[in-house]
Amino acid sequence: YELRADGTIRAVLTNGQKVLITDNNIFIDADGTIRISELAAEELLLASDSAYGMVGISTNEALLEGATSIFGVTQFLSTGGLLSKTLKVLDAPLEGAMVFYDGKTTLDGLPQESEYLGLTDENGAVTFDYEPVAGGKFLVVPVQNANGTEFGWSDDFINQFDGVVTRDVVTDNSFSQVLQAADTQEASGQIVSPLTTLVETLADADGISSAEAASKVKSALGIDDAVDLDSFDFVAALESEDAETAETAQAVLAAATTVAKIVDTALTAAGTEENIDGVELADVTSDAMAAVAQTLAEISDAKDADAGFAPTIEDVATLATAVAVAQSLVEEVDDAAAEAMAENAVAGMVGG
């Protein structure tokens, strides 16, 4: 077994099963003895009748009774399927954001307790080991808007975030939007931002690939199509000595913050700035993102059809805000109606 720098233990059982034990279920005594919780031991026994073949690790028989409700103590990994990844959550860097992997338990678009990966640091980053699954997505949930009861989270899981606020480290303002990104399935750094959220929202709504959706989003927002939204750290790149890279970073940052402001405006219009639970926040954010995504797709199509149509990002923001706010004020808007609303708004801009 290996005691890792992040406090977790990665081990191979005697039957060849690979496991990762979370740090809150590992205890190290003054003499260096490593102990694991009873619940972790029980999960290991499910994986192998010889779970205690890990020499030097013993169970802790004296844990508090509440420890048995701790989530996801052990990740059971397929042989050879484990990846290590650093994820950065950017509007500006977002600190204290909860990161989940949709697909670890079920592919349902909801942040399950057992799918939790970690909390972002002051750089907006979190590093973890995980096993990719087809269609998997990273979900980012703000702590202050997710009391967890609606998601079925346990009290032990929720209580560990007491006092944590998800915030923009540049402005120090709290951040209240749910973000997402498709898993690139690569053991490298990845970005989650309002832009990656738009891409996945559009891909899901229109039944197109993430690559096609990304091209539409970049076209509408005036971002070079060569930019990889999943890997380009536009905050770090602002300091690049290469003028072209720094200029591109500024354009992507402007687009990301513009999208975040549009969604915030829609959330306020929907009356969700206070007393909102996690599920409602996710739903309203999703609706607002869908409105923006459809508007950007229509703008992209209009630019393809008319080379002379070149709206500024301010023009795009004004139009997308109007559509997102209008939709937020309607209790239920189906996909066809939402698309028609965006199409009519863009047609008015082109005609004007």
Short mmCIF file of C-alpha atoms in Angstrom, two decimals:
data_model
loop_
_atom_site.label_atom_id
_atom_site.label_comp_id
_atom_site.label_asym_id
_atom_site.label_seq_id
_atom_site.Cartn_x
_atom_site.Cartn_y
_atom_site.Cartn_z
CA TYR A 1 0.00 0.00 0.00
CA GLU A 2 0.98 3.69 -0.35
CA LEU A 3 0.21 6.47 2.11
CA ARG A 4 -0.12 9.45 -0.24
CA ALA A 5 0.72 13.12 0.37
CA ASP A 6 -2.99 14.06 0.34
CA GLY A 7 -3.64 11.69 3.27
CA THR A 8 -5.32 8.94 1.27
CA ILE A 9 -4.12 5.36 1.00
CA ARG A 10 -3.86 3.60 -2.34
CA ALA A 11 -3.53 -0.14 -2.03
CA VAL A 12 -3.73 -3.40 -3.94
CA LEU A 13 -5.54 -6.20 -2.16
CA THR A 14 -4.33 -9.80 -2.28
CA ASN A 15 -6.91 -10.57 -4.97
CA GLY A 16 -5.53 -7.82 -7.21
CA GLN A 17 -8.32 -5.32 -6.53
CA LYS A 18 -7.09 -1.72 -6.39
CA VAL A 19 -8.62 0.57 -3.78
CA LEU A 20 -8.30 4.16 -2.59
CA ILE A 21 -9.23 4.92 1.03
CA THR A 22 -10.27 8.51 1.78
CA ASP A 23 -8.25 10.54 4.28
CA ASN A 24 -11.10 11.03 6.78
CA ASN A 25 -11.10 7.26 7.36
CA ILE A 26 -7.36 6.96 8.03
CA PHE A 27 -5.77 7.45 11.43
CA ILE A 28 -2.05 7.53 12.25
CA ASP A 29 -0.96 6.95 15.84
CA ALA A 30 2.06 8.58 17.49
CA ASP A 31 4.09 5.41 16.94
CA GLY A 32 3.32 5.46 13.20
CA THR A 33 0.67 2.73 13.28
CA ILE A 34 -1.88 3.25 10.51
CA ARG A 35 -5.50 2.47 11.30
CA ILE A 36 -8.63 2.64 9.14
CA SER A 37 -12.26 3.05 10.18
CA GLU A 38 -14.52 0.08 10.71
CA LEU A 39 -16.65 1.15 7.75
CA ALA A 40 -13.59 1.27 5.49
CA ALA A 41 -12.63 -2.20 6.68
CA GLU A 42 -16.13 -3.49 5.93
CA GLU A 43 -15.94 -2.10 2.40
CA LEU A 44 -12.54 -3.70 1.90
CA LEU A 45 -13.98 -7.04 2.94
CA LEU A 46 -16.58 -6.65 0.23
CA ALA A 47 -13.74 -6.44 -2.29
CA SER A 48 -11.66 -9.32 -1.00
CA ASP A 49 -11.90 -12.08 1.56
CA SER A 50 -8.23 -11.35 2.22
CA ALA A 51 -8.59 -7.61 2.72
CA TYR A 52 -6.26 -7.62 5.69
CA GLY A 53 -3.40 -8.73 3.49
CA MET A 54 -2.22 -5.11 3.66
CA VAL A 55 0.56 -5.51 6.20
CA GLY A 56 0.76 -2.76 8.81
CA ILE A 57 -2.84 -1.55 8.59
CA SER A 58 -5.32 -2.48 11.28
CA THR A 59 -8.91 -1.48 11.91
CA ASN A 60 -9.82 1.15 14.46
CA GLU A 61 -12.25 -0.49 16.86
CA ALA A 62 -12.89 2.67 18.90
CA LEU A 63 -14.27 5.15 16.34
CA LEU A 64 -17.26 7.27 17.16
CA GLU A 65 -20.54 5.61 16.26
CA GLY A 66 -21.29 8.38 13.74
CA ALA A 67 -18.30 7.38 11.64
CA THR A 68 -20.28 4.57 10.09
CA SER A 69 -22.28 7.11 8.07
CA ILE A 70 -19.23 8.72 6.44
CA PHE A 71 -19.61 8.71 2.66
CA GLY A 72 -17.50 6.94 0.07
CA VAL A 73 -14.74 5.72 2.39
CA THR A 74 -13.26 3.44 -0.22
CA GLN A 75 -13.12 3.80 -3.99
CA PHE A 76 -12.98 0.43 -5.72
CA LEU A 77 -10.88 0.84 -8.84
CA SER A 78 -10.59 -1.33 -11.90
CA THR A 79 -7.13 -2.70 -12.51
CA GLY A 80 -5.22 -0.12 -14.51
CA GLY A 81 -8.15 2.33 -14.75
CA LEU A 82 -7.03 4.95 -12.23
CA LEU A 83 -6.18 8.49 -13.34
CA SER A 84 -4.76 11.39 -11.36
CA LYS A 85 -6.08 14.83 -12.32
CA THR A 86 -5.90 18.44 -11.17
CA LEU A 87 -9.12 20.29 -11.87
CA LYS A 88 -9.27 24.10 -11.79
CA VAL A 89 -12.58 25.91 -11.36
CA LEU A 90 -12.41 29.35 -12.93
CA ASP A 91 -14.53 32.41 -13.33
CA ALA A 92 -11.71 33.97 -11.56
CA PRO A 93 -10.31 31.14 -9.39
CA LEU A 94 -13.12 29.83 -7.19
CA GLU A 95 -12.11 28.76 -3.69
CA GLY A 96 -14.21 26.43 -1.56
CA ALA A 97 -16.18 24.88 -4.42
CA MET A 98 -17.39 21.30 -4.04
CA VAL A 99 -16.37 19.05 -6.94
CA PHE A 100 -18.22 15.83 -7.84
CA TYR A 101 -17.80 13.24 -10.57
CA ASP A 102 -21.16 12.44 -12.12
CA GLY A 103 -20.86 8.85 -13.25
CA LYS A 104 -18.89 7.44 -10.36
CA THR A 105 -22.17 6.15 -8.93
CA THR A 106 -24.82 7.01 -11.51
CA LEU A 107 -25.00 9.24 -14.59
CA ASP A 108 -27.94 11.33 -13.43
CA GLY A 109 -26.57 14.90 -13.48
CA LEU A 110 -26.84 15.18 -9.69
CA PRO A 111 -24.01 15.52 -7.16
CA GLN A 112 -24.22 12.29 -5.18
CA GLU A 113 -22.44 12.16 -1.83
CA SER A 114 -20.45 9.13 -2.98
CA GLU A 115 -19.29 11.08 -6.05
CA TYR A 116 -17.56 13.85 -4.08
CA LEU A 117 -13.92 14.42 -5.05
CA GLY A 118 -12.84 17.39 -2.98
CA LEU A 119 -12.94 21.11 -2.25
CA THR A 120 -11.05 23.65 -4.36
CA ASP A 121 -8.18 25.62 -2.81
CA GLU A 122 -7.27 29.32 -3.11
CA ASN A 123 -6.12 28.69 -6.68
CA GLY A 124 -9.45 27.14 -7.63
CA ALA A 125 -7.71 23.76 -7.86
CA VAL A 126 -8.33 20.29 -6.48
CA THR A 127 -6.29 17.16 -7.22
CA PHE A 128 -7.71 13.64 -6.99
CA ASP A 129 -7.47 10.08 -8.23
CA TYR A 130 -10.53 8.70 -9.96
CA GLU A 131 -11.69 6.11 -12.46
CA PRO A 132 -13.13 7.67 -15.64
CA VAL A 133 -16.41 6.38 -17.04
CA ALA A 134 -17.95 6.97 -20.46
CA GLY A 135 -20.09 10.10 -20.36
CA GLY A 136 -18.73 11.18 -16.98
CA LYS A 137 -18.92 14.86 -16.03
CA PHE A 138 -17.44 17.04 -13.33
CA LEU A 139 -20.05 18.98 -11.36
CA VAL A 140 -19.14 22.02 -9.26
CA VAL A 141 -21.55 23.05 -6.51
CA PRO A 142 -21.25 26.17 -4.29
CA VAL A 143 -21.19 25.20 -0.62
CA GLN A 144 -23.42 27.98 0.69
CA ASN A 145 -26.31 27.05 -1.59
CA ALA A 146 -26.22 23.31 -1.06
CA ASN A 147 -27.43 22.18 2.34
CA GLY A 148 -27.60 18.72 0.87
CA THR A 149 -30.91 17.48 2.20
CA GLU A 150 -32.45 17.74 -1.27
CA PHE A 151 -29.59 15.70 -2.71
CA GLY A 152 -29.89 13.04 -0.02
CA TRP A 153 -26.55 13.88 1.63
CA SER A 154 -25.89 12.67 5.16
CA ASP A 155 -25.38 15.03 8.09
CA ASP A 156 -21.77 13.84 8.49
CA PHE A 157 -21.03 14.84 4.92
CA ILE A 158 -22.78 18.21 5.15
CA ASN A 159 -21.29 19.19 8.50
CA GLN A 160 -17.71 19.02 7.25
CA PHE A 161 -18.39 22.19 5.22
CA ASP A 162 -19.55 24.35 8.13
CA GLY A 163 -18.15 27.85 7.70
CA VAL A 164 -17.02 27.26 4.09
CA VAL A 165 -18.11 29.78 1.46
CA THR A 166 -17.48 29.34 -2.24
CA ARG A 167 -15.93 32.62 -3.37
CA ASP A 168 -14.23 34.40 -6.23
CA VAL A 169 -10.69 34.98 -4.89
CA VAL A 170 -10.24 38.16 -6.95
CA THR A 171 -13.38 40.03 -5.88
CA ASP A 172 -13.95 38.05 -2.64
CA ASN A 173 -17.61 37.80 -3.64
CA SER A 174 -19.50 34.59 -3.03
CA PHE A 175 -20.24 32.49 -6.12
CA SER A 176 -23.59 30.74 -6.42
CA GLN A 177 -23.71 29.02 -9.81
CA VAL A 178 -23.54 25.30 -10.53
CA LEU A 179 -20.87 24.57 -13.15
CA GLN A 180 -19.95 21.48 -15.16
CA ALA A 181 -17.55 20.07 -17.72
CA ALA A 182 -17.35 16.79 -19.62
CA ASP A 183 -14.51 14.58 -18.45
CA THR A 184 -11.69 14.65 -21.01
CA GLN A 185 -10.72 11.15 -19.81
CA GLU A 186 -7.08 12.27 -19.70
CA ALA A 187 -4.61 12.32 -16.81
CA SER A 188 -3.87 16.00 -17.16
CA GLY A 189 -5.12 19.34 -15.92
CA GLN A 190 -8.68 20.32 -16.80
CA ILE A 191 -10.72 23.52 -16.51
CA VAL A 192 -14.32 23.94 -15.35
CA SER A 193 -15.81 27.36 -16.04
CA PRO A 194 -19.03 29.09 -17.14
CA LEU A 195 -17.86 28.44 -20.71
CA THR A 196 -17.46 24.66 -20.28
CA THR A 197 -20.88 24.69 -18.62
CA LEU A 198 -22.37 26.42 -21.66
CA VAL A 199 -20.76 23.87 -23.95
CA GLU A 200 -22.21 20.88 -22.10
CA THR A 201 -25.60 22.54 -21.75
CA LEU A 202 -25.76 23.17 -25.50
CA ALA A 203 -24.45 19.69 -26.36
CA ASP A 204 -27.14 18.08 -24.19
CA ALA A 205 -29.94 20.33 -25.45
CA ASP A 206 -29.19 19.98 -29.16
CA GLY A 207 -27.87 16.42 -29.15
CA ILE A 208 -24.55 17.47 -30.65
CA SER A 209 -20.98 16.64 -29.70
CA SER A 210 -19.10 18.68 -27.12
CA ALA A 211 -16.65 19.68 -29.85
CA GLU A 212 -19.42 21.06 -32.06
CA ALA A 213 -21.03 22.86 -29.14
CA ALA A 214 -17.68 24.37 -28.16
CA SER A 215 -17.18 25.72 -31.67
CA LYS A 216 -20.58 27.43 -31.58
CA VAL A 217 -19.93 28.97 -28.15
CA LYS A 218 -16.50 30.24 -29.21
CA SER A 219 -17.81 31.63 -32.47
CA ALA A 220 -20.60 33.58 -30.77
CA LEU A 221 -18.28 35.00 -28.10
CA GLY A 222 -15.45 35.89 -30.44
CA ILE A 223 -12.98 33.33 -29.11
CA ASP A 224 -10.43 31.77 -31.45
CA ASP A 225 -11.69 28.30 -32.41
CA ALA A 226 -8.21 26.88 -31.72
CA VAL A 227 -8.63 27.56 -27.99
CA ASP A 228 -9.35 24.41 -25.97
CA LEU A 229 -11.83 25.50 -23.30
CA ASP A 230 -11.21 22.29 -21.35
CA SER A 231 -7.49 22.92 -20.85
CA PHE A 232 -6.73 26.61 -21.40
CA ASP A 233 -6.04 28.22 -18.00
CA PHE A 234 -7.05 31.72 -19.01
CA VAL A 235 -6.32 33.18 -15.56
CA ALA A 236 -2.71 31.95 -15.49
CA ALA A 237 -2.25 32.86 -19.16
CA LEU A 238 -2.98 36.51 -18.41
CA GLU A 239 0.61 36.69 -17.13
CA SER A 240 2.09 35.09 -20.24
CA GLU A 241 5.06 36.86 -21.80
CA ASP A 242 3.65 35.93 -25.20
CA ALA A 243 1.42 38.84 -26.19
CA GLU A 244 -0.89 36.71 -28.33
CA THR A 245 -1.46 34.20 -25.52
CA ALA A 246 -2.16 36.98 -23.02
CA GLU A 247 -4.59 38.62 -25.46
CA THR A 248 -6.40 35.32 -25.98
CA ALA A 249 -6.59 34.83 -22.22
CA GLN A 250 -8.15 38.27 -21.81
CA ALA A 251 -10.78 37.44 -24.43
CA VAL A 252 -11.66 34.12 -22.77
CA LEU A 253 -11.77 35.73 -19.30
CA ALA A 254 -14.08 38.46 -20.61
CA ALA A 255 -16.36 35.83 -22.14
CA ALA A 256 -16.43 33.72 -18.96
CA THR A 257 -17.21 36.65 -16.68
CA THR A 258 -19.84 37.91 -19.13
CA VAL A 259 -21.61 34.56 -19.09
CA ALA A 260 -21.46 34.41 -15.28
CA LYS A 261 -22.99 37.89 -15.03
CA ILE A 262 -25.79 36.96 -17.44
CA VAL A 263 -26.69 33.92 -15.35
CA ASP A 264 -26.51 35.95 -12.12
CA THR A 265 -28.95 38.46 -13.64
CA ALA A 266 -31.32 35.66 -14.59
CA LEU A 267 -31.07 34.13 -11.10
CA THR A 268 -31.92 37.48 -9.53
CA ALA A 269 -34.86 37.96 -11.90
CA ALA A 270 -36.14 34.52 -10.92
CA GLY A 271 -36.08 35.60 -7.26
CA THR A 272 -33.57 32.96 -6.20
CA GLU A 273 -30.97 35.17 -4.55
CA GLU A 274 -32.28 34.21 -1.09
CA ASN A 275 -33.57 31.04 0.56
CA ILE A 276 -32.72 28.74 -2.30
CA ASP A 277 -31.91 25.07 -1.85
CA GLY A 278 -29.32 23.14 -3.81
CA VAL A 279 -31.70 21.42 -6.18
CA GLU A 280 -33.58 24.62 -7.03
CA LEU A 281 -30.29 26.43 -7.63
CA ALA A 282 -29.14 23.68 -9.99
CA ASP A 283 -32.44 23.78 -11.89
CA VAL A 284 -32.58 27.57 -12.25
CA THR A 285 -28.90 27.80 -13.18
CA SER A 286 -29.42 25.08 -15.76
CA ASP A 287 -32.39 26.92 -17.28
CA ALA A 288 -30.42 30.18 -17.45
CA MET A 289 -27.43 28.44 -18.99
CA ALA A 290 -29.72 26.78 -21.52
CA ALA A 291 -31.15 30.16 -22.53
CA VAL A 292 -27.67 31.61 -23.01
CA ALA A 293 -26.48 28.49 -24.86
CA GLN A 294 -29.38 28.58 -27.30
CA THR A 295 -28.84 32.29 -27.92
CA LEU A 296 -25.14 31.77 -28.61
CA ALA A 297 -25.91 28.87 -30.95
CA GLU A 298 -28.30 31.08 -32.92
CA ILE A 299 -25.69 33.85 -33.07
CA SER A 300 -23.08 31.38 -34.29
CA ASP A 301 -25.41 30.11 -37.01
CA ALA A 302 -26.24 33.67 -38.03
CA LYS A 303 -22.54 34.52 -38.33
CA ASP A 304 -22.03 31.45 -40.52
CA ALA A 305 -24.90 32.52 -42.78
CA ASP A 306 -23.89 36.19 -42.97
CA ALA A 307 -20.20 37.09 -42.96
CA GLY A 308 -21.13 40.71 -42.35
CA PHE A 309 -22.86 39.91 -39.06
CA ALA A 310 -20.24 40.58 -36.38
CA PRO A 311 -21.82 41.46 -33.02
CA THR A 312 -19.54 42.64 -30.22
CA ILE A 313 -19.41 40.73 -26.95
CA GLU A 314 -21.43 43.59 -25.45
CA ASP A 315 -24.12 43.05 -28.10
CA VAL A 316 -24.10 39.32 -27.39
CA ALA A 317 -24.34 39.93 -23.64
CA THR A 318 -27.29 42.30 -24.02
CA LEU A 319 -29.22 39.86 -26.19
CA ALA A 320 -28.41 36.76 -24.14
CA THR A 321 -29.33 38.56 -20.91
CA ALA A 322 -32.69 39.58 -22.32
CA VAL A 323 -33.46 36.00 -23.42
CA ALA A 324 -32.24 34.44 -20.14
CA VAL A 325 -34.20 36.88 -17.99
CA ALA A 326 -37.34 36.46 -20.09
CA GLN A 327 -37.14 32.69 -19.73
CA SER A 328 -36.45 32.90 -16.00
CA LEU A 329 -39.70 34.79 -15.51
CA VAL A 330 -41.72 32.02 -17.16
CA GLU A 331 -42.45 29.09 -14.87
CA GLU A 332 -41.98 26.44 -17.54
CA VAL A 333 -40.43 26.83 -20.99
CA ASP A 334 -39.95 23.70 -23.08
CA ASP A 335 -36.89 23.27 -25.31
CA ALA A 336 -38.75 24.17 -28.51
CA ALA A 337 -40.12 27.40 -27.03
CA ALA A 338 -36.72 28.32 -25.62
CA GLU A 339 -35.06 27.78 -28.99
CA ALA A 340 -37.75 29.81 -30.75
CA MET A 341 -37.29 32.66 -28.29
CA ALA A 342 -33.54 32.73 -28.91
CA GLU A 343 -34.00 32.43 -32.69
CA ASN A 344 -36.43 35.36 -32.80
CA ALA A 345 -34.17 37.52 -30.66
CA VAL A 346 -31.15 36.89 -32.89
CA ALA A 347 -33.21 37.43 -36.04
CA GLY A 348 -34.17 40.83 -34.66
CA MET A 349 -30.51 41.68 -34.08
CA VAL A 350 -29.50 40.57 -37.59
CA GLY A 351 -32.41 42.45 -39.16
CA GLY A 352 -31.70 45.53 -37.11
#
